[in-house]
Every structure is written in C-alpha cells, then in structure tokens.
Coordinates of C-alpha atoms and ligand atoms in Angstrom, one line a residue:
M1 CA 25.7 9.6 -25.1
N2 CA 26.6 6.9 -26.7
T3 CA 23.0 5.7 -25.8
R4 CA 21.0 7.9 -27.3
R5 CA 22.5 7.5 -30.9
Q6 CA 22.0 4.0 -30.4
V7 CA 18.2 3.8 -29.2
V8 CA 17.4 6.6 -32.4
P9 CA 16.9 4.4 -34.7
A10 CA 15.0 1.8 -33.1
L11 CA 12.4 5.2 -32.1
A12 CA 12.0 5.8 -35.5
A13 CA 11.0 2.2 -35.8
L14 CA 8.7 2.3 -32.5
S15 CA 6.7 5.5 -33.5
T16 CA 5.8 4.1 -36.6
A17 CA 3.9 1.1 -35.0
L18 CA 2.6 3.6 -32.4
L19 CA 1.1 5.9 -35.0
G20 CA -1.5 3.1 -35.6
A21 CA -1.4 1.8 -31.7
A22 CA -2.7 4.9 -30.4
L23 CA -5.9 5.0 -32.4
L24 CA -6.6 1.8 -31.2
G25 CA -6.1 3.1 -28.1
Q26 CA -8.3 5.9 -28.6
V27 CA -11.0 3.4 -29.4
A28 CA -10.0 1.1 -26.3
A29 CA -10.6 4.6 -23.9
G30 CA -13.9 5.1 -25.9
G31 CA -14.8 1.8 -25.5
A32 CA -14.8 1.4 -22.1
G33 CA -17.5 3.5 -21.7
A34 CA -15.8 6.8 -20.8
P35 CA -16.7 10.4 -23.2
A36 CA -15.2 10.4 -26.8
A37 CA -12.0 11.0 -27.3
A38 CA -12.4 14.4 -28.4
A39 CA -13.6 15.7 -24.9
T40 CA -9.9 15.1 -23.5
P41 CA -7.3 17.6 -23.4
S42 CA -4.5 16.7 -25.1
S43 CA -1.7 17.0 -22.8
L44 CA -3.2 13.7 -20.7
T45 CA -1.4 12.3 -23.7
F46 CA 1.5 10.1 -23.2
D47 CA 4.6 12.3 -25.4
A48 CA 7.2 9.4 -26.0
Q49 CA 9.6 11.6 -27.0
K50 CA 9.7 13.9 -24.2
Y51 CA 12.2 12.0 -22.4
T52 CA 15.8 12.0 -20.7
L53 CA 18.4 8.7 -20.8
G54 CA 19.2 7.5 -17.5
S55 CA 21.4 4.7 -15.9
V56 CA 22.3 3.0 -13.0
V57 CA 24.2 -0.2 -11.8
V58 CA 22.1 -3.1 -10.5
D59 CA 24.2 -6.1 -9.0
G60 CA 27.2 -4.5 -10.4
R61 CA 25.2 -4.7 -14.2
T62 CA 24.4 -0.9 -16.1
V63 CA 20.5 -0.2 -16.3
Q64 CA 19.8 2.0 -19.2
Y65 CA 16.5 3.5 -19.6
R66 CA 14.0 6.4 -20.9
A67 CA 13.2 8.3 -17.8
Y68 CA 9.5 10.2 -18.9
E69 CA 9.6 12.5 -15.6
N70 CA 6.9 15.0 -13.9
I71 CA 4.4 13.9 -16.2
L72 CA 0.8 15.4 -14.8
Y73 CA -1.4 12.7 -14.7
V74 CA -4.8 15.8 -14.6
T75 CA -6.1 18.2 -16.6
N76 CA -7.3 20.3 -13.1
P77 CA -4.4 19.8 -10.8
V78 CA -4.8 20.9 -6.9
D79 CA -0.8 19.9 -6.4
R80 CA 1.1 20.0 -9.2
K81 CA 4.1 18.5 -7.5
Y82 CA 2.7 15.7 -6.0
Q83 CA 0.0 15.3 -9.3
S84 CA 2.7 13.4 -11.3
M85 CA 3.9 10.5 -12.5
N86 CA 7.6 9.3 -13.1
V87 CA 7.8 6.3 -15.7
Y88 CA 10.8 4.7 -16.5
V89 CA 11.1 2.1 -19.5
P90 CA 14.5 0.0 -19.8
V91 CA 16.1 1.0 -23.5
Q92 CA 15.3 -2.3 -24.6
Y93 CA 12.2 -1.9 -25.4
F94 CA 12.8 0.9 -28.1
A95 CA 14.9 -1.3 -29.8
G96 CA 12.4 -4.2 -30.2
Q97 CA 14.5 -6.8 -27.6
S98 CA 13.2 -8.2 -24.5
V99 CA 14.2 -8.3 -21.1
G100 CA 14.0 -11.5 -19.0
G101 CA 11.1 -12.4 -21.4
Y102 CA 9.1 -9.7 -21.5
T103 CA 8.8 -7.6 -24.7
A104 CA 7.2 -3.8 -25.1
S105 CA 4.2 -5.0 -25.1
T106 CA 4.0 -7.3 -22.7
A107 CA 6.0 -5.9 -19.5
P108 CA 4.0 -5.0 -16.4
I109 CA 4.1 -2.0 -14.9
F110 CA 5.1 -1.9 -11.4
L111 CA 3.5 1.0 -9.5
P112 CA 5.3 1.7 -6.4
N113 CA 4.4 4.8 -4.8
E114 CA 6.2 6.1 -1.8
V115 CA 3.2 6.9 0.5
G116 CA 4.2 6.8 4.2
G117 CA 2.9 7.9 7.5
Y118 CA -0.1 9.2 5.0
M119 CA 1.9 12.5 3.9
P120 CA 2.4 13.2 1.3
G121 CA 4.2 10.9 -1.0
L122 CA 6.5 12.0 -4.4
P123 CA 6.5 10.2 -8.1
G124 CA 9.7 7.6 -6.9
T125 CA 13.2 8.0 -8.9
P126 CA 15.4 5.3 -9.7
T127 CA 18.2 7.4 -8.3
A128 CA 16.5 8.1 -4.5
N129 CA 18.1 6.4 -1.7
M130 CA 14.2 5.4 -0.6
G131 CA 12.4 3.5 -3.0
G132 CA 15.0 3.8 -5.7
D133 CA 15.9 -0.3 -4.8
A134 CA 12.3 -1.4 -5.9
I135 CA 12.7 0.5 -9.2
R136 CA 16.5 0.0 -10.4
A137 CA 16.0 -3.6 -9.7
A138 CA 12.2 -3.8 -11.6
L139 CA 14.0 -1.8 -14.9
A140 CA 16.5 -4.6 -14.5
H141 CA 14.0 -7.2 -14.1
G142 CA 12.1 -6.1 -17.7
Y143 CA 9.4 -4.3 -16.1
V144 CA 7.8 -0.4 -17.0
V145 CA 7.5 1.2 -14.0
A146 CA 5.5 4.0 -13.4
S147 CA 5.7 6.0 -10.0
P148 CA 2.9 8.2 -9.1
G149 CA 3.5 11.1 -6.6
A150 CA -0.4 11.6 -4.0
R151 CA -1.2 14.0 -1.9
G152 CA -1.1 13.6 1.7
R153 CA -2.5 15.0 5.1
T154 CA -0.4 17.6 5.5
G155 CA -0.7 19.0 1.8
K156 CA -1.5 23.0 1.9
D157 CA -2.2 25.4 -0.9
A158 CA -1.4 29.1 -0.9
S159 CA -3.6 30.2 1.3
G160 CA -3.5 28.0 3.8
R161 CA -6.4 24.9 3.3
F162 CA -5.4 21.5 3.5
T163 CA -5.1 20.4 -0.7
G164 CA -4.6 16.0 0.6
K165 CA -7.0 14.6 3.4
A166 CA -8.8 11.9 2.7
P167 CA -9.5 10.7 -0.1
A168 CA -7.3 12.6 -1.7
A169 CA -4.4 10.2 -1.7
I170 CA -6.4 7.0 -3.3
V171 CA -8.6 9.3 -5.6
D172 CA -4.5 10.6 -6.8
L173 CA -3.4 7.0 -7.7
K174 CA -6.7 6.3 -9.2
A175 CA -6.2 9.1 -11.5
A176 CA -2.4 8.0 -12.6
V177 CA -3.6 4.6 -12.9
A178 CA -6.1 6.1 -15.6
Y179 CA -3.6 7.8 -17.1
L180 CA -1.7 4.6 -17.9
H181 CA -4.7 2.4 -19.3
F182 CA -5.8 6.0 -21.1
N183 CA -2.4 6.5 -22.7
D184 CA -1.7 2.1 -23.2
A185 CA -1.5 1.4 -26.5
R186 CA 0.9 5.2 -26.9
M187 CA 3.3 2.9 -24.0
P188 CA 5.7 0.7 -23.4
G189 CA 4.0 -1.5 -20.7
N190 CA 0.6 -3.5 -20.6
A191 CA -1.7 -1.7 -18.7
E192 CA -4.2 -4.8 -18.2
R193 CA -0.5 -5.8 -16.5
I194 CA -0.7 -2.7 -13.3
V195 CA 1.2 -4.4 -10.5
S196 CA 0.9 -2.0 -7.2
N197 CA 3.4 -2.0 -3.8
G198 CA 3.5 0.2 -1.5
T199 CA 4.5 0.0 2.1
S200 CA 2.7 0.4 5.4
A201 CA 0.4 3.9 4.6
G202 CA 1.7 2.7 0.8
G203 CA 0.2 -0.1 1.1
A204 CA -2.6 0.2 2.4
L205 CA -3.4 2.1 -1.0
S206 CA -1.9 -0.1 -3.1
A207 CA -4.6 -2.8 -1.7
L208 CA -7.4 -0.1 -1.3
L209 CA -6.4 0.6 -5.1
G210 CA -6.5 -3.3 -5.6
A211 CA -9.6 -3.9 -4.1
S212 CA -11.8 -0.6 -6.1
G213 CA -10.9 -0.7 -9.2
D214 CA -13.4 1.1 -11.3
N215 CA -15.5 2.0 -8.4
R216 CA -17.8 4.6 -8.7
D217 CA -17.8 6.2 -5.3
Y218 CA -14.3 7.9 -7.4
Q219 CA -15.8 8.8 -9.6
P220 CA -16.5 12.7 -8.7
Y221 CA -13.7 12.8 -7.2
L222 CA -11.8 11.8 -10.2
K223 CA -14.1 14.2 -12.3
A224 CA -13.4 17.1 -10.6
L225 CA -9.6 17.0 -10.9
G226 CA -9.9 16.0 -14.5
A227 CA -8.5 12.4 -14.5
A228 CA -8.6 10.4 -18.2
P229 CA -11.8 8.7 -19.0
A230 CA -10.0 5.7 -18.5
S231 CA -10.5 2.6 -16.0
T232 CA -8.6 2.6 -12.8
A233 CA -8.7 -1.0 -12.6
I234 CA -5.1 -3.3 -11.8
Y235 CA -3.9 -6.6 -11.7
A236 CA -2.3 -7.1 -8.6
V237 CA -1.8 -6.0 -5.4
S238 CA 2.0 -6.1 -3.3
A239 CA 1.3 -4.6 0.5
Y240 CA 3.5 -4.5 2.7
C241 CA 2.3 -4.1 6.2
P242 CA -0.6 -1.7 4.7
I243 CA -1.8 0.4 7.7
T244 CA -5.6 -0.3 6.6
N245 CA -9.1 -0.8 7.4
L246 CA -8.4 2.2 9.9
E247 CA -12.3 2.6 11.6
H248 CA -11.5 -1.5 13.1
A249 CA -7.9 -1.0 13.7
D250 CA -8.1 0.4 17.2
A251 CA -10.4 -2.5 18.2
A252 CA -8.5 -5.3 15.9
Y253 CA -4.4 -3.4 18.3
E254 CA -6.5 -3.9 21.5
W255 CA -7.6 -7.8 20.5
Q256 CA -3.9 -8.3 20.3
F257 CA -2.2 -6.8 22.9
S258 CA -4.8 -6.6 25.8
G259 CA -3.1 -6.6 28.6
V260 CA 0.0 -5.8 27.1
N261 CA 0.7 -2.2 29.4
D262 CA 4.3 -1.4 28.3
Y263 CA 4.9 0.5 25.1
E264 CA 7.5 1.2 23.6
Q265 CA 7.1 4.2 21.0
L266 CA 9.3 6.0 18.4
K267 CA 8.0 9.2 17.9
F268 CA 9.2 10.7 14.9
A269 CA 9.7 14.8 14.4
M270 CA 11.2 17.5 12.3
D271 CA 13.6 19.5 13.3
T272 CA 14.7 22.1 11.8
D273 CA 16.8 21.6 9.2
Y274 CA 13.7 18.8 7.7
K275 CA 15.8 16.1 9.5
M276 CA 13.9 13.3 11.5
Q277 CA 14.7 12.8 14.9
R278 CA 13.3 10.1 16.4
T279 CA 13.2 9.5 20.3
L280 CA 12.0 6.5 22.0
V281 CA 9.5 7.3 24.4
K282 CA 8.6 4.0 26.7
G283 CA 6.0 4.1 29.2
T284 CA 2.5 1.9 30.7
L285 CA -0.9 2.2 30.1
T286 CA -2.7 4.4 32.8
A287 CA -6.1 3.2 34.1
A288 CA -7.9 5.1 31.7
Q289 CA -6.4 4.1 29.4
I290 CA -6.8 -0.1 30.3
A291 CA -10.5 1.0 30.0
V292 CA -10.3 2.1 26.6
S293 CA -8.7 -1.5 25.5
N294 CA -11.2 -3.2 27.4
D295 CA -14.0 -1.4 25.0
L296 CA -11.9 -2.0 22.1
K297 CA -11.7 -5.3 22.9
A298 CA -14.8 -6.1 23.2
Q299 CA -16.0 -4.4 19.9
F300 CA -13.3 -6.5 18.0
I301 CA -15.1 -9.4 18.8
P302 CA -18.6 -9.0 16.8
Y303 CA -16.7 -7.0 14.4
L304 CA -14.7 -10.6 13.6
N305 CA -18.0 -12.3 13.9
G306 CA -19.7 -10.7 11.5
L307 CA -17.1 -11.3 9.0
H308 CA -18.2 -14.8 8.4
L309 CA -14.3 -15.3 7.7
R310 CA -13.2 -18.7 6.9
N311 CA -9.9 -20.5 6.6
G312 CA -10.3 -23.1 3.8
A313 CA -13.9 -24.7 5.0
Q314 CA -13.1 -23.6 8.7
P315 CA -15.1 -20.5 10.5
L316 CA -12.2 -18.2 11.5
T317 CA -14.6 -16.8 15.0
L318 CA -13.5 -15.4 18.4
D319 CA -15.4 -16.3 21.7
A320 CA -16.4 -13.5 24.0
S321 CA -12.8 -13.6 26.0
G322 CA -11.3 -13.1 22.0
N323 CA -10.1 -16.9 22.1
G324 CA -11.0 -19.0 19.0
T325 CA -10.5 -20.2 15.2
F326 CA -9.1 -16.5 14.7
R327 CA -6.7 -16.3 17.3
T328 CA -5.7 -20.1 16.2
Y329 CA -5.1 -19.1 12.5
V330 CA -3.2 -16.2 13.2
A331 CA -1.0 -17.9 15.3
S332 CA -0.2 -20.6 12.6
L333 CA 0.8 -17.9 10.4
I334 CA 3.3 -16.9 13.0
R335 CA 4.2 -21.0 13.2
D336 CA 4.6 -21.6 9.6
S337 CA 6.7 -18.2 9.6
A338 CA 9.0 -19.5 12.5
Q339 CA 8.8 -23.1 10.7
K340 CA 10.7 -21.1 8.1
A341 CA 12.8 -19.8 9.9
L342 CA 14.1 -22.9 11.3
D343 CA 14.3 -24.3 8.1
A344 CA 16.7 -21.7 7.3
G345 CA 18.9 -22.8 10.2
T346 CA 17.9 -19.4 12.3
D347 CA 18.0 -20.3 16.4
L348 CA 15.0 -20.1 18.3
S349 CA 15.5 -21.7 21.2
K350 CA 15.3 -18.4 22.9
V351 CA 12.0 -17.5 21.7
T352 CA 9.8 -18.2 24.5
Y353 CA 6.6 -18.1 23.1
L354 CA 7.4 -20.2 20.6
T355 CA 7.4 -24.9 21.5
V356 CA 9.7 -26.6 18.9
K357 CA 10.0 -30.1 19.4
D358 CA 12.2 -32.4 16.4
G359 CA 13.1 -29.7 14.4
R360 CA 8.9 -28.9 14.2
V361 CA 7.4 -25.6 15.7
T362 CA 4.2 -26.8 17.4
D363 CA 2.7 -24.0 18.7
V364 CA 3.1 -20.2 19.8
D365 CA 1.7 -18.8 22.7
F366 CA -0.6 -15.8 20.8
G367 CA -0.8 -13.9 24.4
A368 CA 3.3 -14.4 25.3
Y369 CA 4.2 -13.3 21.7
A370 CA 1.9 -9.5 21.9
R371 CA 3.8 -9.6 25.2
S372 CA 6.9 -10.6 24.4
I373 CA 6.6 -7.5 20.9
L374 CA 5.7 -5.1 23.5
R375 CA 2.8 -2.6 21.8
M376 CA 4.0 0.8 20.8
K377 CA 1.0 2.4 19.8
T378 CA -1.9 3.1 22.8
P379 CA -6.0 2.9 23.1
A380 CA -6.7 4.1 20.6
A381 CA -4.5 3.6 18.4
F382 CA -5.6 4.9 15.1
D383 CA -8.5 6.9 15.8
G384 CA -6.4 9.3 18.6
L385 CA -9.0 10.5 21.2
S386 CA -7.1 14.2 21.6
L387 CA -7.2 14.4 17.7
E388 CA -3.4 12.9 18.0
N389 CA -2.6 10.6 15.2
G390 CA -2.1 10.6 12.1
E391 CA -4.8 9.0 11.1
N392 CA -7.0 11.8 12.7
D393 CA -4.6 14.6 10.3
E394 CA -5.8 12.0 7.6
F395 CA -9.5 12.6 7.9
G396 CA -8.8 16.0 8.2
T397 CA -10.9 18.4 5.4
A398 CA -9.9 21.8 3.8
T399 CA -10.5 24.0 7.3
V400 CA -10.4 21.3 9.5
A401 CA -6.7 19.9 10.4
A402 CA -8.0 16.4 12.5
R403 CA -11.2 14.7 13.1
H404 CA -12.6 11.6 14.6
F405 CA -13.7 8.7 11.9
T406 CA -15.0 6.2 14.5
A407 CA -18.0 6.3 16.7
Y408 CA -16.2 5.1 19.9
S409 CA -13.8 8.1 19.7
Q410 CA -16.7 11.0 19.0
Q411 CA -18.1 9.4 22.3
H412 CA -15.3 9.9 24.1
T413 CA -13.3 12.1 22.3
A414 CA -10.7 14.8 25.2
V415 CA -11.3 17.9 22.4
P416 CA -13.6 19.3 20.8
A417 CA -13.2 17.3 17.6
T418 CA -15.7 16.0 14.8
Q419 CA -16.1 13.4 12.9
A420 CA -15.6 12.3 9.6
D421 CA -18.3 11.5 7.1
P422 CA -19.3 8.2 6.6
L423 CA -18.3 8.3 2.9
T424 CA -15.3 9.5 3.5
V425 CA -13.8 6.8 6.1
K426 CA -15.7 3.9 3.4
L427 CA -13.7 5.6 0.4
M428 CA -10.2 4.6 2.2
N429 CA -11.0 1.3 3.4
P430 CA -10.4 -1.6 0.9
M431 CA -12.6 -4.4 3.1
A432 CA -15.6 -2.2 1.7
Y433 CA -15.1 -3.1 -1.8
V434 CA -14.2 -6.6 -2.1
Q435 CA -16.6 -8.4 -4.2
A436 CA -18.5 -4.5 -4.6
P437 CA -20.9 -4.5 -7.4
G438 CA -19.6 -2.5 -10.5
T439 CA -16.2 -3.4 -9.2
R440 CA -12.7 -5.0 -10.8
T441 CA -10.6 -5.9 -7.7
A442 CA -7.3 -7.1 -8.7
A443 CA -6.8 -10.5 -9.1
H444 CA -3.4 -11.6 -8.0
W445 CA -2.4 -10.1 -4.0
R446 CA 0.8 -10.7 -2.3
I447 CA 0.5 -9.2 1.4
R448 CA 3.4 -9.2 4.0
V449 CA 3.8 -8.0 7.1
G450 CA 7.0 -8.7 9.4
T451 CA 6.6 -10.9 12.6
A452 CA 8.1 -7.7 15.0
D453 CA 5.8 -5.4 13.4
K454 CA 3.1 -3.8 16.0
D455 CA 2.0 -0.3 14.3
T456 CA -0.8 -2.3 13.6
S457 CA -2.9 -5.7 14.8
L458 CA -1.8 -9.2 12.7
A459 CA -5.9 -9.1 12.5
V460 CA -5.9 -6.5 9.9
S461 CA -3.7 -8.2 7.0
A462 CA -5.4 -11.4 8.2
I463 CA -8.7 -10.5 7.6
L464 CA -8.0 -8.5 4.4
A465 CA -6.0 -12.1 3.0
T466 CA -8.9 -13.8 4.0
T467 CA -12.1 -12.4 2.8
L468 CA -9.7 -11.7 -0.4
R469 CA -9.7 -15.0 -0.6
A470 CA -12.8 -16.2 -0.3
S471 CA -13.4 -13.9 -2.9
G472 CA -11.8 -16.5 -5.3
R473 CA -8.1 -13.8 -5.5
S474 CA -5.4 -15.4 -5.5
V475 CA -4.1 -14.6 -2.3
D476 CA -0.2 -14.9 -1.2
Y477 CA 0.1 -13.9 2.3
A478 CA 2.9 -14.5 4.9
L479 CA 4.2 -13.1 7.8
P480 CA 8.4 -12.4 7.8
W481 CA 10.1 -13.6 10.4
N482 CA 11.4 -10.7 12.8
V483 CA 10.8 -8.3 10.4
P484 CA 9.8 -5.0 11.6
H485 CA 7.5 -2.4 10.1
S486 CA 9.0 -2.2 6.9
G487 CA 9.0 -3.0 3.0
D488 CA 10.7 -3.7 -0.7
Y489 CA 13.1 -6.1 2.0
D490 CA 12.2 -9.8 -0.8
L491 CA 12.6 -8.1 -3.6
P492 CA 13.8 -11.0 -5.8
E493 CA 11.0 -13.4 -4.3
L494 CA 8.2 -9.8 -5.4
F495 CA 9.9 -10.5 -8.8
R496 CA 9.1 -13.7 -9.0
W497 CA 5.2 -14.1 -7.8
I498 CA 4.7 -10.6 -10.3
D499 CA 6.3 -13.1 -12.7
T500 CA 4.1 -16.2 -12.2
A501 CA 0.7 -13.7 -11.7
V502 CA 1.3 -12.0 -14.8
K503 CA 1.5 -15.2 -17.1
Ligands
LIG601 C1 3.0 4.4 9.1 C2 3.5 3.5 10.1 C3 2.4 3.9 10.9 O1 2.0 3.2 12.3 C4 0.7 4.4 11.2 O2 0.0 4.5 11.9 C5 0.2 5.2 9.8 C6 1.5 5.0 9.0 C7 3.4 4.0 8.4 O3 4.4 3.5 8.3 O4 3.7 4.6 6.5

C-alpha cells in the first residue's frame, strides 16, 4: 500500500523523461535497418503504466519491484501462454535512485529462461520455487529482469498440431530480445546490456541466443510471428550445462564414455497429478549398443580435428584412438576444478582418478573419471535409434512427433523415421553461428558444467568455449567440482561476473 504511494510521485517525473526518450527509441529502431515505426503495431509498445507492485525477501532484506507480467512479445502469437514475458524492475529506478551502482538507464537486463528438457517454458517469476531464486537475487542486486516464455516440443494447438518444435524456442527468445531492443527507451534497463541465463536445454538456448544475434536465418520465422523490428543481439551469455551441439553430441558422448558399459538413468514420467515420477533405471549396454558406441566414437575424432581448436597456442587434436591434446585439455579442466576444491578444504583422498601430491592435483585419469561417474545415456545418447529421446521430439514437425537429426541415426534407425532438414538442425546449434557473417555474437560468456554432470559430454562445452575464445570473445569457462546437472547454484559469482562484464 505504502509502497504504491511512495513511487507514484516519481512516476510522473519518469513519464516525462520517457516521453522524449520514446521518440529516440523509434529513431533507434528505424535506424537499425528496420521498417518504419509506423508499420509496427502498437501492441509491441511497452506500457510503463501497466504494472502491479510486488515484494520478496532476499537475505532478510525486502526487495520491492514493479511487475509487468504476461507481456505478449509478438503480434501474431501461436501460443499466447508461452510467447509472453515477465518484466520486473526494482522500484528505486522509478524514483531516480540507484541500486548496486546501477540506475534506470544503466542497469543490465537479466534474461533468464525457464526452459528444461526442450519442453515449453513459462515466463519466470520472483515468487516461483523453480527459477525464482535467480530472479529474486537479480532484483536485489539491481538488475532489471526480463523472463521470456518459449514454446517447446510438446506444445499443441486446439487441432492437435505441434506448435513448439525446433526452431520455435529460439525464435521466441529472439522475439523477446527484439521487444526489449525495440522498447529500450521506454523501459528501465539497458538493452545493450542483455545477459541471458539458462540451464541445460535452457542453457543451450541461452548459448544459441548469444551466438546467433541478428543472423538472417531466423528472420522469416520472426517476421511470421510479428516480432518487433529490432536487433536480436545480446551482450552476454550465462549457460549452465548446455545440452547443445546436438548433431555431434552422440559422438562426443561415446568419445567420453566409450568402454563404460554400465549406465544409471533417471527416468522422468508425469503421473496423472502432474507430479514428476523419477525412477532410477540401471543397465548394461548390449553388444549392439556397444557397436553403435564404437561407430559414434570413431566419428568424433575427425569432427574434433576438423574444428582446428586451440588452447592458446596449442592445437587441440585427437589421434585415432581418441587420445591427444584435446583429451588432455578436458582432463586439465577437471584437474583445475579438483585443485580449487582441494584448496577450499575438500577431502579428495577417495577420488581414485586423481593423483594428488603435496597439496597439488597433478594428474587426472580421464578414462577412470568416466568410469567413476558412469554413463547415464545409452548410444545414441541424443538422436535415439528408436526416436525415444527428447531431442528426437524437439526435431519433430507440426504433424510428426519425432525425427532423427543425424545421418547416422537415420541410417541405423530401429523404427520408421525421417530426418530433420539441415536448416532446422543448424538453427538450433550455436556452433553454426559463432563468427558467421552478419552475426553479432555476444562478447561475454560464462559457461559452467559440473564435474558430476553426465547429461552430455564435457567435450561439448569445451568445444564451444574454445571456439568462442578463438573468435575473440571473453569466456569464463569452468567445471565446478562434483556439481551434478543443474544451474543457478553460484549466483553471487555469476553476478560478480556480470558486473565486471557490463562495465
Ligand atoms: C535436459 C537434460 C538432458 O539430459 C537432455 O538430453 C536434454 C535436456 C534438461 O535438463 O533440460
């Protein structure tokens, strides 16, 4: 109650300031090579008056914010529930005050998506259990938070057609980013400092969003949705355990887990009450699966060598058996992680794949590491031969539930199946867009994958990180010790990184 009264006087002042700024916004949007502003439907204009007030308690401190919820970020939505965004702004920014050294015009826009499993993701809220932590902490830290929803692989319309297959999720996130650029002058927060965040499939989308800014491949999809005519580029990416580079992820998985024939898989299923049922399924690969593993591992070596990766001056390569400097590099990331844990007092004496001498982690046996964490996926880990994986589903169409997306799995399919077209597969892979002509790849990257994460090979993030570094991006890449497949577990460090990156 009080809160509202306190912020209303400030509102009048801000509205006046925004009036002039709004004009600038039109000029900026038009100046970016976009159609004239007059052609833009007014529904994409941010309405600063349409808000509710909310508050959350963060570390014992009350954080008050304006909530602009369920903003439709396209004019021709396919799914209004998911193609909308929640924007939260610390109230201080409407009173000319600063938070954490930021003001209404300098605050970065933190852009968390809540996508998991390539399923539809709703816009996040500060009060939610899932994802709410990061939003609450970001508001307390002084960021403007914009959390876009995105369609996903299971979404359907009234006639039963799928509406969220690839590339729907990334197109939606791009449309949300375009909305923020288009409305930059009308909204608190700096759209030139958008920092996306996501975990797993959401981490993959965060990385893809950062890799492919303004690339033309996405334009027809954005146009069809009636996205705002503005840039889709972002400034920085935070990606936790990204399940990405999907068409090479099967091969990468077998490179890492070749010879590890026991698996332990958590199967998720929805029961009728929409509660997740988790069951641990243990098993051993069959001879046929081991043959597939060998084929896929063999494919990884020419793929990796063809990337011509480097760590500094050192070329990262693999020999015919999958050993070499790339493997040593990945092992060194685990070593660095273990060293940090050791320095922080963690007991590593029972970790059999490490060699520790006089307080130094001197060696990591990468094969023993893989055997110790165990594989959780069976080959092919992503493009399942029976179209059984979420990723098969992701590459379906409006009328086909699931497809293959690699030549190998198509050729070895166990069920009648078709293969996704190359453009759709490309549209989902950040590796295709780093350094692509006409693309504004984000300048700053933070990638985290725990050493206990076996949802995808460590090679996937190592390849992405080294490729980004070679393209001149600043990349903070590390494997936190013993952390499983998860995200948002080190928000103070993430925010320190953002604060440094935006300066
Ligand atoms: C996620 C996890 C996976 O193992 C996968 O293959 C795809 C997505 C996830 O948690 O989002």
